[in-house]
Amino acid sequence: MKTVKIVVGANFGDEGKGLMTDYFAKEAKDKNQSCLVICHNGGSQKGHTVVSPSGLRHVFHHFGSGAVCGADTYLSARFIVNPITYNKELAELKSKNIEPQIFVHDQALITTPFDMMLNQIAEEYRGKSKHGSCGVGIFETKVRNEEYRIESTISGFSNLSRQQLGSILNRIVSEYFPVRLKQLGVDTVPDKWNKILEYKECIIENFIDDFLKMKKSISSAGDSILDLYDYVIFEGAQGLLLDQNNLEYAPHLTPSSTGIKNPMDIIAKRNADVEVCYVTRTYMTRHGAGRFDTECAKKEINSQITDLTNIPNSYQDTIRYGTLDLVDLKERIENDSKGFPVKKSLAVTHCNEYGINEEMLRKLFCGYKIYRSDGMTHNDVKWKLPIFNSLAED
């Protein structure tokens, strides 16, 4: 029976999904099993940090976080590919002697530079009412493809000549771009963006180069690719509270399903031993604008916390901190997993930075396998067998 791990962020993201993906990939490596990491939602806004015991550090965007341990990567049809950031990351990985095999679904969407520009212009125009986007054009890519039907998929672009690609990109910037800006409520485009758009032909040519370069390094595949591997890890992006259907938190959401829906659709009726690992810090964080019910000052958690990945930026500002409500955590995990025949586990990270109510944790999560981490590497992850009711009442 195939081993399947589904790694899900239980909060607003930044919980430690990269760490747990790396941990499971190491488990597969130790068992000498072939391993595939499937990225099934979001896109290059994902920022999952992996630190090896030897000190190698990488923030994963397009590639599965199991790559350091030799796992291959599959970007599913629901993952949005950005050739610009893809090539940059691949070069970074190669400089660290990591060269993962990467497979991409033919129907995966492609972000263009103009989707990124629309995203950034709109966020700047919103000012204090900004949505907290990462600025890499994820939502704009979906809108253009799904609502305006100006499609950009891996298979669609791969079947076009350079001249045809140029024509589509020219149509996007000349016809679609101003229409979309108006829909976004942007009346006046700042001068700096107008100056950049003066070089649109150069931008288009460079982007085509990026796409063609990326194309050489990827292999086409469908969901059946997972049948070729012993150990499969679904690496989710963002967290349950940012799911596109969590409308109580709109509009500060991500345009994808962040829980187990996508992985279970891909697994379908395959015979697999499925464990869903929900990941949380001992406290909560949120990078970007929006509702945060348990928000507090950083000093109330730990003033000494240093986050090298979530650095301040003009779109998401500074990372925010809050306390973790274990009752709410259990409720959203149960809601996400309801109706799916899976084993559930909980990974609690950053245990060295802030405490957790151990008694409540044991009672609420009896029956769960519990992983804990008090460091940055897979060697820092420890686990305990599930605690059942008779023990939970001790």
Coordinates of C-alpha atoms in Angstrom, one line a residue:
M1 CA 0.0 0.0 0.0
K2 CA 1.3 3.4 -1.0
T3 CA 2.3 5.8 1.8
V4 CA 0.6 9.3 1.5
K5 CA 1.2 12.3 3.7
I6 CA -0.9 15.4 3.3
V7 CA 0.7 18.5 4.9
V8 CA -1.8 21.2 5.7
G9 CA -1.3 24.6 7.3
A10 CA -3.8 24.9 10.1
N11 CA -3.8 28.7 10.4
F12 CA -2.8 31.6 8.2
G13 CA 0.3 30.0 6.8
D14 CA 3.9 30.1 8.0
E15 CA 3.3 27.2 10.4
G16 CA 6.1 24.9 9.3
K17 CA 4.8 23.0 6.3
G18 CA 8.3 23.1 4.7
L19 CA 9.8 21.5 7.8
M20 CA 7.3 18.7 7.9
T21 CA 7.5 18.0 4.1
D22 CA 11.3 17.8 4.5
Y23 CA 10.8 15.5 7.6
F24 CA 8.6 13.1 5.6
A25 CA 10.9 13.1 2.6
K26 CA 13.8 12.2 5.0
E27 CA 11.6 9.3 6.3
A28 CA 11.2 8.1 2.7
K29 CA 14.9 8.4 2.0
D30 CA 15.8 6.5 5.1
K31 CA 13.5 3.7 3.9
N32 CA 15.1 3.8 0.5
Q33 CA 11.7 4.6 -1.0
S34 CA 11.1 6.7 -4.1
C35 CA 9.4 10.0 -3.1
L36 CA 7.3 12.6 -4.9
V37 CA 6.1 15.9 -3.5
I38 CA 2.9 17.2 -5.0
C39 CA 2.3 21.0 -4.9
H40 CA -1.5 21.2 -5.4
N41 CA -2.5 24.8 -4.8
G42 CA -1.3 28.4 -4.9
G43 CA 1.9 29.2 -6.8
S44 CA 5.1 31.1 -6.3
Q45 CA 3.8 33.0 -3.3
K46 CA 4.5 29.9 -1.3
G47 CA 7.6 30.4 0.9
H48 CA 8.5 27.2 2.7
T49 CA 11.8 27.2 4.5
V50 CA 14.0 24.1 4.8
V51 CA 17.2 24.1 6.8
S52 CA 19.3 20.9 6.6
P53 CA 21.3 19.6 9.6
S54 CA 24.5 20.8 7.8
G55 CA 23.2 24.3 7.7
L56 CA 22.0 24.5 4.0
R57 CA 18.9 26.8 3.9
H58 CA 16.4 27.3 1.0
V59 CA 13.0 28.9 0.8
F60 CA 10.9 26.8 -1.6
H61 CA 8.5 28.5 -4.0
H62 CA 8.0 26.3 -7.1
F63 CA 9.7 23.1 -5.9
G64 CA 8.6 20.6 -3.3
S65 CA 10.3 21.1 0.1
G66 CA 11.5 17.5 0.0
A67 CA 14.0 18.3 -2.7
V68 CA 16.9 18.6 -0.2
C69 CA 16.3 14.9 0.7
G70 CA 16.1 13.9 -3.0
A71 CA 12.3 14.0 -3.6
D72 CA 11.0 14.8 -7.0
T73 CA 8.3 17.5 -7.6
Y74 CA 5.0 17.4 -9.4
L75 CA 3.1 20.7 -9.9
S76 CA -0.6 19.7 -10.4
A77 CA -3.2 21.4 -12.6
R78 CA -4.2 23.7 -9.6
F79 CA -0.7 25.0 -9.2
I80 CA 0.1 28.4 -10.9
V81 CA 3.5 28.5 -12.5
N82 CA 5.6 31.7 -12.9
P83 CA 8.5 31.2 -15.4
I84 CA 10.4 34.2 -14.1
T85 CA 10.5 33.1 -10.4
Y86 CA 10.8 29.4 -11.4
N87 CA 14.1 30.0 -13.3
K88 CA 15.5 32.1 -10.5
E89 CA 14.8 29.4 -8.0
L90 CA 16.1 26.6 -10.1
A91 CA 19.4 28.5 -10.5
E92 CA 19.5 29.0 -6.7
L93 CA 18.9 25.3 -6.1
K94 CA 21.6 24.3 -8.6
S95 CA 24.1 26.6 -6.8
K96 CA 23.4 24.5 -3.7
N97 CA 23.9 21.2 -5.7
I98 CA 20.2 20.4 -5.6
E99 CA 18.7 19.4 -9.0
P100 CA 15.2 18.0 -8.5
Q101 CA 13.3 16.2 -11.3
I102 CA 10.1 18.3 -11.8
F103 CA 6.9 17.3 -13.5
V104 CA 4.1 19.7 -14.4
H105 CA 0.5 19.2 -15.4
D106 CA -0.4 20.4 -18.9
Q107 CA -3.3 22.4 -17.6
A108 CA -1.3 24.3 -14.9
L109 CA -1.8 28.1 -15.4
I110 CA 1.1 30.4 -16.2
T111 CA 1.5 33.9 -14.6
T112 CA 2.7 36.6 -17.0
P113 CA 4.6 39.8 -16.0
F114 CA 1.4 41.7 -16.6
D115 CA -0.6 39.7 -14.1
M116 CA 2.1 40.6 -11.6
M117 CA 1.9 44.3 -12.5
L118 CA -1.9 44.4 -12.2
N119 CA -1.6 42.8 -8.8
Q120 CA 1.0 45.3 -7.6
I121 CA -0.7 48.4 -9.1
A122 CA -4.0 47.4 -7.5
E123 CA -2.5 46.8 -4.1
E124 CA -0.6 50.1 -4.2
Y125 CA -3.8 51.9 -5.3
R126 CA -5.8 50.4 -2.4
G127 CA -3.5 52.0 0.1
K128 CA -4.5 51.2 3.7
S129 CA -7.3 49.0 2.3
K130 CA -4.9 46.7 0.5
H131 CA -5.7 43.0 0.6
G132 CA -2.3 41.9 1.8
S133 CA -1.3 40.1 -1.4
C134 CA 2.2 38.9 -2.0
G135 CA 2.3 40.8 -5.3
V136 CA 3.1 37.9 -7.6
G137 CA -0.1 37.9 -9.6
I138 CA -1.8 34.6 -8.4
F139 CA -5.4 36.0 -8.3
E140 CA -4.9 38.1 -11.4
T141 CA -3.7 35.0 -13.3
K142 CA -6.9 33.1 -12.3
V143 CA -9.2 36.0 -13.2
R144 CA -7.7 36.4 -16.7
N145 CA -7.9 32.7 -17.4
E146 CA -11.3 31.9 -15.9
E147 CA -13.3 35.1 -16.3
Y148 CA -11.8 36.7 -19.4
R149 CA -10.8 33.4 -21.1
I150 CA -7.4 34.7 -22.2
E151 CA -5.8 31.5 -21.3
S152 CA -2.2 30.7 -20.5
T153 CA -1.5 27.1 -19.7
I154 CA 1.6 24.9 -20.0
S155 CA 0.2 22.9 -22.9
G156 CA -1.3 26.0 -24.5
F157 CA 1.9 28.0 -24.5
S158 CA 4.0 25.0 -25.4
N159 CA 2.1 24.5 -28.7
L160 CA 2.7 28.1 -29.9
S161 CA 5.5 29.7 -31.9
R162 CA 7.5 32.6 -30.5
Q163 CA 5.5 34.9 -32.7
Q164 CA 2.2 33.5 -31.5
L165 CA 3.2 33.8 -27.9
G166 CA 4.2 37.4 -28.5
S167 CA 0.7 38.1 -30.0
I168 CA -1.1 36.7 -27.0
L169 CA 1.1 38.7 -24.6
N170 CA 0.6 41.9 -26.6
R171 CA -3.2 41.3 -26.5
I172 CA -2.9 40.9 -22.7
V173 CA -1.1 44.2 -22.2
S174 CA -2.8 46.2 -24.9
E175 CA -6.4 45.1 -24.7
Y176 CA -7.0 43.3 -21.4
F177 CA -4.7 45.3 -19.1
P178 CA -6.6 48.6 -19.3
V179 CA -10.0 46.9 -19.0
R180 CA -8.9 45.0 -15.9
L181 CA -7.4 48.1 -14.3
K182 CA -10.8 49.8 -14.7
Q183 CA -12.6 46.9 -13.2
L184 CA -10.2 47.0 -10.2
G185 CA -11.1 50.7 -9.7
V186 CA -7.7 52.1 -10.7
D187 CA -8.4 55.4 -12.3
T188 CA -4.8 56.6 -12.7
V189 CA -1.7 54.5 -13.2
P190 CA 1.3 55.9 -11.3
D191 CA 4.1 57.3 -13.5
K192 CA 6.6 54.6 -12.4
W193 CA 4.4 51.9 -13.9
N194 CA 3.7 53.9 -17.1
K195 CA 7.5 54.2 -17.5
I196 CA 7.9 50.4 -17.1
L197 CA 5.1 49.7 -19.6
E198 CA 7.0 51.8 -22.2
Y199 CA 9.3 48.8 -22.4
K200 CA 6.5 46.3 -22.9
E201 CA 8.0 44.8 -26.0
C202 CA 11.2 44.1 -24.2
I203 CA 9.3 42.6 -21.2
I204 CA 7.4 40.3 -23.6
E205 CA 10.6 39.1 -25.3
N206 CA 12.3 38.4 -22.0
F207 CA 9.3 36.6 -20.7
I208 CA 9.1 34.4 -23.7
D209 CA 12.8 33.6 -23.1
D210 CA 12.0 32.7 -19.5
F211 CA 9.1 30.4 -20.6
L212 CA 11.2 28.6 -23.2
K213 CA 14.0 28.2 -20.7
M214 CA 11.7 26.8 -18.1
K215 CA 10.1 24.5 -20.6
K216 CA 13.4 22.7 -21.2
S217 CA 13.7 21.8 -17.5
I218 CA 10.2 20.3 -16.9
S219 CA 8.5 17.1 -17.9
S220 CA 4.8 16.8 -18.7
A221 CA 2.8 14.6 -16.4
G222 CA -0.7 13.9 -15.2
D223 CA -2.0 12.9 -11.7
S224 CA -1.1 9.2 -12.5
I225 CA 2.5 10.2 -11.9
L226 CA 2.0 9.4 -8.2
D227 CA 1.5 5.7 -9.1
L228 CA 5.2 5.5 -9.9
Y229 CA 6.3 6.4 -6.4
D230 CA 6.4 4.5 -3.1
Y231 CA 5.9 7.6 -0.9
V232 CA 3.9 10.7 -1.9
I233 CA 3.7 14.0 0.0
F234 CA 1.1 16.6 -0.7
E235 CA 2.6 20.0 0.3
G236 CA -0.1 22.5 0.8
A237 CA 0.4 26.3 0.6
Q238 CA -1.0 28.9 2.9
G239 CA -3.4 27.8 5.7
L240 CA -7.0 26.8 6.4
L241 CA -8.0 30.3 7.6
L242 CA -7.0 31.7 4.1
D243 CA -9.0 29.1 2.1
Q244 CA -11.0 30.7 -0.7
N245 CA -14.2 29.4 0.9
N246 CA -13.6 30.9 4.3
L247 CA -15.8 33.9 3.4
E248 CA -15.9 35.2 7.0
Y249 CA -12.4 36.5 6.3
A250 CA -13.0 37.9 2.8
P251 CA -11.5 39.6 0.9
H252 CA -8.2 38.8 2.6
L253 CA -8.0 35.2 1.4
T254 CA -6.0 33.2 -1.1
P255 CA -7.7 32.0 -4.4
S256 CA -7.4 28.3 -3.8
S257 CA -8.4 25.4 -1.6
T258 CA -5.8 25.1 1.2
G259 CA -7.0 21.9 3.0
I260 CA -7.3 18.3 1.9
K261 CA -9.8 18.7 -0.9
N262 CA -7.3 18.9 -3.7
P263 CA -5.1 16.0 -2.5
M264 CA -8.1 13.8 -2.0
D265 CA -9.4 14.6 -5.5
I266 CA -6.0 13.5 -6.9
I267 CA -5.7 10.4 -4.7
A268 CA -9.3 9.4 -5.8
K269 CA -9.9 5.7 -5.3
R270 CA -6.2 4.6 -5.1
N271 CA -5.3 2.2 -2.4
A272 CA -3.2 4.3 0.0
D273 CA -2.4 4.7 3.6
V274 CA -3.3 8.4 4.0
E275 CA -2.2 10.6 7.0
V276 CA -3.1 14.2 7.1
C277 CA -0.6 16.3 9.1
Y278 CA -2.0 19.6 10.2
V279 CA 0.8 22.0 11.1
T280 CA 0.7 24.8 13.6
R281 CA 3.1 26.9 15.6
T282 CA 2.6 27.1 19.4
Y283 CA 1.3 30.6 18.6
M284 CA -0.2 32.1 15.5
T285 CA 1.2 34.5 12.8
R286 CA -0.3 36.4 9.9
H287 CA 1.6 38.1 7.1
G288 CA -0.7 40.6 5.5
A289 CA -3.9 42.5 6.1
G290 CA -7.1 41.0 7.4
R291 CA -9.0 39.7 10.4
F292 CA -6.8 38.2 13.2
D293 CA -9.0 37.5 16.3
T294 CA -6.2 36.6 18.7
E295 CA -3.6 39.2 17.6
C296 CA -1.3 40.6 20.2
A297 CA 2.1 42.4 20.4
K298 CA 5.1 40.3 19.5
K299 CA 6.5 40.8 23.0
E300 CA 3.5 38.9 24.4
I301 CA 4.7 35.8 22.5
N302 CA 8.5 36.2 22.5
S303 CA 10.3 39.4 21.7
Q304 CA 13.4 37.4 20.7
I305 CA 11.7 35.6 17.7
T306 CA 13.6 36.1 14.5
D307 CA 11.9 35.2 11.2
L308 CA 14.3 35.2 8.3
T309 CA 11.7 34.2 5.7
N310 CA 8.8 36.6 6.5
I311 CA 10.7 39.8 6.2
P312 CA 8.8 43.1 6.0
N313 CA 7.7 44.2 2.5
S314 CA 5.5 46.9 1.0
Y315 CA 2.6 44.5 0.2
Q316 CA 2.3 42.5 3.4
D317 CA 4.1 44.8 5.8
T318 CA 5.5 43.2 8.9
I319 CA 4.5 39.7 10.2
R320 CA 1.8 39.8 12.9
Y321 CA 1.6 37.7 16.0
G322 CA -1.2 36.2 18.1
T323 CA -2.1 33.5 20.5
L324 CA -3.3 30.0 19.5
D325 CA -6.9 29.0 20.5
L326 CA -6.7 25.2 20.6
V327 CA -10.5 24.8 20.5
D328 CA -10.8 26.8 17.3
L329 CA -7.8 24.9 15.9
K330 CA -9.5 21.6 16.5
E331 CA -12.8 22.8 15.0
R332 CA -11.2 23.9 11.7
I333 CA -9.2 20.7 11.4
E334 CA -12.4 18.6 12.0
N335 CA -14.3 20.7 9.5
D336 CA -11.6 20.3 6.9
S337 CA -11.3 16.5 7.3
K338 CA -15.0 15.8 7.8
G339 CA -16.1 12.9 5.5
F340 CA -12.6 11.8 4.5
P341 CA -11.4 8.4 5.6
V342 CA -7.9 9.5 6.7
K343 CA -5.7 9.3 9.8
K344 CA -5.0 12.7 11.4
S345 CA -1.9 14.0 13.0
L346 CA -0.8 17.4 14.4
A347 CA 2.6 18.9 14.1
V348 CA 3.4 21.6 16.7
T349 CA 6.4 23.7 15.7
H350 CA 8.4 26.5 17.3
C351 CA 8.1 24.8 20.7
N352 CA 11.3 26.5 21.8
E353 CA 9.7 30.0 21.3
Y354 CA 6.4 29.8 23.2
G355 CA 4.5 27.3 25.4
I356 CA 1.3 25.4 24.8
N357 CA -1.5 24.2 27.1
E358 CA -0.4 20.5 27.4
E359 CA -3.5 19.3 29.2
M360 CA -5.9 20.9 26.7
L361 CA -3.7 19.6 23.8
R362 CA -4.0 16.0 25.1
K363 CA -7.7 16.2 25.6
L364 CA -8.6 17.9 22.4
F365 CA -6.3 15.9 20.2
C366 CA -6.6 12.4 21.7
G367 CA -6.2 9.9 18.9
Y368 CA -3.9 12.1 17.0
K369 CA -0.2 11.3 16.4
I370 CA 1.6 14.4 17.7
Y371 CA 4.8 15.7 16.1
R372 CA 6.8 18.4 17.9
S373 CA 9.7 20.6 16.8
D374 CA 11.9 22.9 18.8
G375 CA 14.3 23.7 16.0
M376 CA 14.7 24.3 12.3
T377 CA 15.7 20.9 10.8
H378 CA 14.1 17.5 10.4
N379 CA 16.3 16.2 13.1
D380 CA 14.5 18.5 15.5
V381 CA 11.1 16.8 14.9
K382 CA 10.0 14.2 17.4
W383 CA 6.7 12.3 17.6
K384 CA 4.5 10.4 20.0
L385 CA 2.0 7.7 19.3
P386 CA -1.7 8.7 19.5
I387 CA -3.2 9.3 23.0
F388 CA -6.6 7.8 23.4
N389 CA -9.5 8.7 25.7
S390 CA -8.5 6.5 28.6
L391 CA -5.1 8.2 28.8
A392 CA -6.4 11.7 28.0
E393 CA -8.4 11.8 31.2
D394 CA -5.3 11.0 33.4

